[in-house]
mmCIF file of C-alpha atoms in Angstrom:
data_model
loop_
_atom_site.group_PDB
_atom_site.id
_atom_site.type_symbol
_atom_site.label_atom_id
_atom_site.label_comp_id
_atom_site.label_asym_id
_atom_site.label_seq_id
_atom_site.Cartn_x
_atom_site.Cartn_y
_atom_site.Cartn_z
ATOM 1 C CA MET A 1 2.219 -21.403 7.284
ATOM 2 C CA ARG A 2 -1.031 -20.555 5.508
ATOM 3 C CA LEU A 3 -1.015 -20.699 1.732
ATOM 4 C CA VAL A 4 -3.354 -18.772 -0.554
ATOM 5 C CA ASP A 5 -3.523 -19.224 -4.328
ATOM 6 C CA ILE A 6 -4.371 -15.782 -5.689
ATOM 7 C CA GLY A 7 -4.832 -16.613 -9.380
ATOM 8 C CA VAL A 8 -7.111 -19.595 -9.877
ATOM 9 C CA ASN A 9 -8.744 -19.742 -13.306
ATOM 10 C CA LEU A 10 -11.489 -22.282 -12.666
ATOM 11 C CA GLY A 11 -14.405 -20.208 -13.940
ATOM 12 C CA ASP A 12 -14.407 -21.655 -17.443
ATOM 13 C CA ARG A 13 -16.987 -24.408 -17.904
ATOM 14 C CA ARG A 14 -14.374 -26.706 -19.444
ATOM 15 C CA PHE A 15 -12.954 -27.078 -15.930
ATOM 16 C CA ALA A 16 -16.311 -28.145 -14.479
ATOM 17 C CA PRO A 17 -15.655 -31.914 -14.630
ATOM 18 C CA ASP A 18 -12.679 -31.750 -12.269
ATOM 19 C CA ARG A 19 -13.074 -28.366 -10.594
ATOM 20 C CA GLU A 20 -13.896 -29.859 -7.205
ATOM 21 C CA ALA A 21 -10.961 -32.266 -7.452
ATOM 22 C CA VAL A 22 -8.629 -29.342 -8.176
ATOM 23 C CA VAL A 23 -9.863 -27.564 -5.047
ATOM 24 C CA GLN A 24 -9.488 -30.742 -2.977
ATOM 25 C CA ARG A 25 -5.925 -31.303 -4.230
ATOM 26 C CA ALA A 26 -5.016 -27.727 -3.411
ATOM 27 C CA ARG A 27 -6.450 -28.076 0.086
ATOM 28 C CA ALA A 28 -4.607 -31.376 0.589
ATOM 29 C CA ALA A 29 -1.384 -29.607 -0.426
ATOM 30 C CA GLY A 30 -1.915 -26.987 2.276
ATOM 31 C CA VAL A 31 -3.630 -24.227 0.311
ATOM 32 C CA ASP A 32 -6.200 -22.761 2.710
ATOM 33 C CA ARG A 33 -7.867 -20.308 0.362
ATOM 34 C CA LEU A 34 -8.246 -19.913 -3.376
ATOM 35 C CA LEU A 35 -9.019 -16.696 -5.219
ATOM 36 C CA LEU A 36 -11.002 -17.360 -8.402
ATOM 37 C CA THR A 37 -10.272 -14.830 -11.123
ATOM 38 C CA GLY A 38 -12.988 -12.952 -13.000
ATOM 39 C CA THR A 39 -11.824 -11.942 -16.473
ATOM 40 C CA SER A 40 -15.101 -10.715 -17.972
ATOM 41 C CA LEU A 41 -18.531 -9.893 -16.624
ATOM 42 C CA PRO A 42 -19.912 -13.396 -17.351
ATOM 43 C CA ARG A 43 -16.794 -15.037 -15.875
ATOM 44 C CA SER A 44 -16.972 -12.748 -12.839
ATOM 45 C CA HIS A 45 -20.561 -13.879 -12.251
ATOM 46 C CA ALA A 46 -19.486 -17.511 -12.627
ATOM 47 C CA VAL A 47 -16.605 -17.310 -10.152
ATOM 48 C CA ALA A 48 -18.727 -15.357 -7.666
ATOM 49 C CA GLU A 49 -21.282 -18.157 -7.793
ATOM 50 C CA LEU A 50 -18.572 -20.779 -7.277
ATOM 51 C CA ALA A 51 -17.081 -18.872 -4.346
ATOM 52 C CA ALA A 52 -20.488 -18.596 -2.681
ATOM 53 C CA ARG A 53 -20.659 -22.402 -2.560
ATOM 54 C CA GLN A 54 -17.534 -22.740 -0.401
ATOM 55 C CA PRO A 55 -17.399 -19.760 1.955
ATOM 56 C CA GLY A 56 -14.092 -19.226 3.690
ATOM 57 C CA VAL A 57 -12.273 -21.396 1.150
ATOM 58 C CA LEU A 58 -13.124 -19.910 -2.237
ATOM 59 C CA PHE A 59 -13.156 -16.189 -2.915
ATOM 60 C CA ALA A 60 -13.631 -14.335 -6.190
ATOM 61 C CA THR A 61 -12.584 -11.257 -8.084
ATOM 62 C CA ALA A 62 -14.778 -9.242 -10.426
ATOM 63 C CA GLY A 63 -13.258 -7.511 -13.397
ATOM 64 C CA VAL A 64 -12.578 -7.359 -17.103
ATOM 65 C CA HIS A 65 -9.250 -8.472 -18.559
ATOM 66 C CA PRO A 66 -7.749 -5.944 -20.986
ATOM 67 C CA HIS A 67 -8.272 -8.408 -23.847
ATOM 68 C CA ASP A 68 -12.025 -8.068 -23.250
ATOM 69 C CA ALA A 69 -12.062 -4.307 -22.617
ATOM 70 C CA LYS A 70 -13.828 -3.735 -25.941
ATOM 71 C CA THR A 71 -16.845 -5.676 -24.612
ATOM 72 C CA VAL A 72 -17.459 -3.247 -21.749
ATOM 73 C CA ASP A 73 -20.704 -1.314 -22.089
ATOM 74 C CA ALA A 74 -22.867 0.902 -19.879
ATOM 75 C CA HIS A 75 -24.120 -2.162 -17.985
ATOM 76 C CA THR A 76 -20.717 -3.671 -17.162
ATOM 77 C CA LEU A 77 -19.321 -1.382 -14.465
ATOM 78 C CA PRO A 78 -22.536 -1.203 -12.398
ATOM 79 C CA ALA A 79 -22.780 -4.999 -12.633
ATOM 80 C CA LEU A 80 -19.175 -5.373 -11.447
ATOM 81 C CA ALA A 81 -19.908 -2.968 -8.586
ATOM 82 C CA ALA A 82 -22.892 -5.101 -7.567
ATOM 83 C CA LEU A 83 -20.722 -8.220 -7.569
ATOM 84 C CA LEU A 84 -18.168 -6.435 -5.388
ATOM 85 C CA ASP A 85 -20.878 -5.933 -2.759
ATOM 86 C CA GLN A 86 -20.969 -9.692 -2.182
ATOM 87 C CA PRO A 87 -18.845 -10.755 0.809
ATOM 88 C CA HIS A 88 -17.003 -13.502 -1.092
ATOM 89 C CA VAL A 89 -16.015 -11.145 -3.956
ATOM 90 C CA VAL A 90 -12.940 -9.527 -2.471
ATOM 91 C CA ALA A 91 -11.066 -7.698 -5.237
ATOM 92 C CA VAL A 92 -11.303 -5.994 -8.608
ATOM 93 C CA GLY A 93 -9.639 -7.983 -11.353
ATOM 94 C CA GLU A 94 -8.443 -9.198 -13.543
ATOM 95 C CA CYS A 95 -7.737 -5.760 -14.905
ATOM 96 C CA GLY A 96 -4.861 -3.798 -16.332
ATOM 97 C CA LEU A 97 -3.224 -3.071 -19.664
ATOM 98 C CA ASP A 98 -2.037 -5.679 -22.160
ATOM 99 C CA TYR A 99 -0.260 -4.198 -25.139
ATOM 100 C CA ASP A 100 1.294 -7.479 -26.214
ATOM 101 C CA ARG A 101 -1.569 -8.664 -28.421
ATOM 102 C CA ASP A 102 -3.885 -5.645 -28.515
ATOM 103 C CA PHE A 103 -7.121 -7.651 -28.595
ATOM 104 C CA SER A 104 -8.801 -4.429 -27.457
ATOM 105 C CA PRO A 105 -7.699 -0.983 -28.647
ATOM 106 C CA ARG A 106 -5.229 0.677 -26.288
ATOM 107 C CA PRO A 107 -7.396 3.752 -25.598
ATOM 108 C CA VAL A 108 -10.287 1.440 -24.661
ATOM 109 C CA GLN A 109 -7.996 -0.581 -22.388
ATOM 110 C CA ARG A 110 -6.860 2.607 -20.635
ATOM 111 C CA THR A 111 -10.429 3.815 -20.100
ATOM 112 C CA VAL A 112 -11.662 0.471 -18.788
ATOM 113 C CA PHE A 113 -8.618 0.123 -16.532
ATOM 114 C CA ALA A 114 -9.216 3.586 -15.040
ATOM 115 C CA ASP A 115 -12.899 2.778 -14.535
ATOM 116 C CA GLN A 116 -12.031 -0.438 -12.715
ATOM 117 C CA LEU A 117 -9.459 1.347 -10.540
ATOM 118 C CA ALA A 118 -12.259 3.693 -9.503
ATOM 119 C CA LEU A 119 -14.316 0.658 -8.442
ATOM 120 C CA ALA A 120 -11.449 -0.620 -6.312
#
């Protein structure tokens, strides 16, 4: 059986000291591939860069979490589209709606979600 972890949040720099050890432990446990989650444009760039270092093992998503929807500007969607052209960036995300905490206004979340669906 091949295992894939589809929600790995290793893009934050606070994970840098043991990021490689986390990947090695996952591989030792039988996880063949890991999908690193982009939650903002900067984080999407970071995880794309990490995935490029271990082709065939690490893959990345590019997207904006609904909490960060209010940060999306005219540059964001074209930049996400450019990331999605990279072979190791395989999905749009993290995206969606999060009405639990409303860190971004709901109408903004809906617009950004629809825009990201169009990218997918």
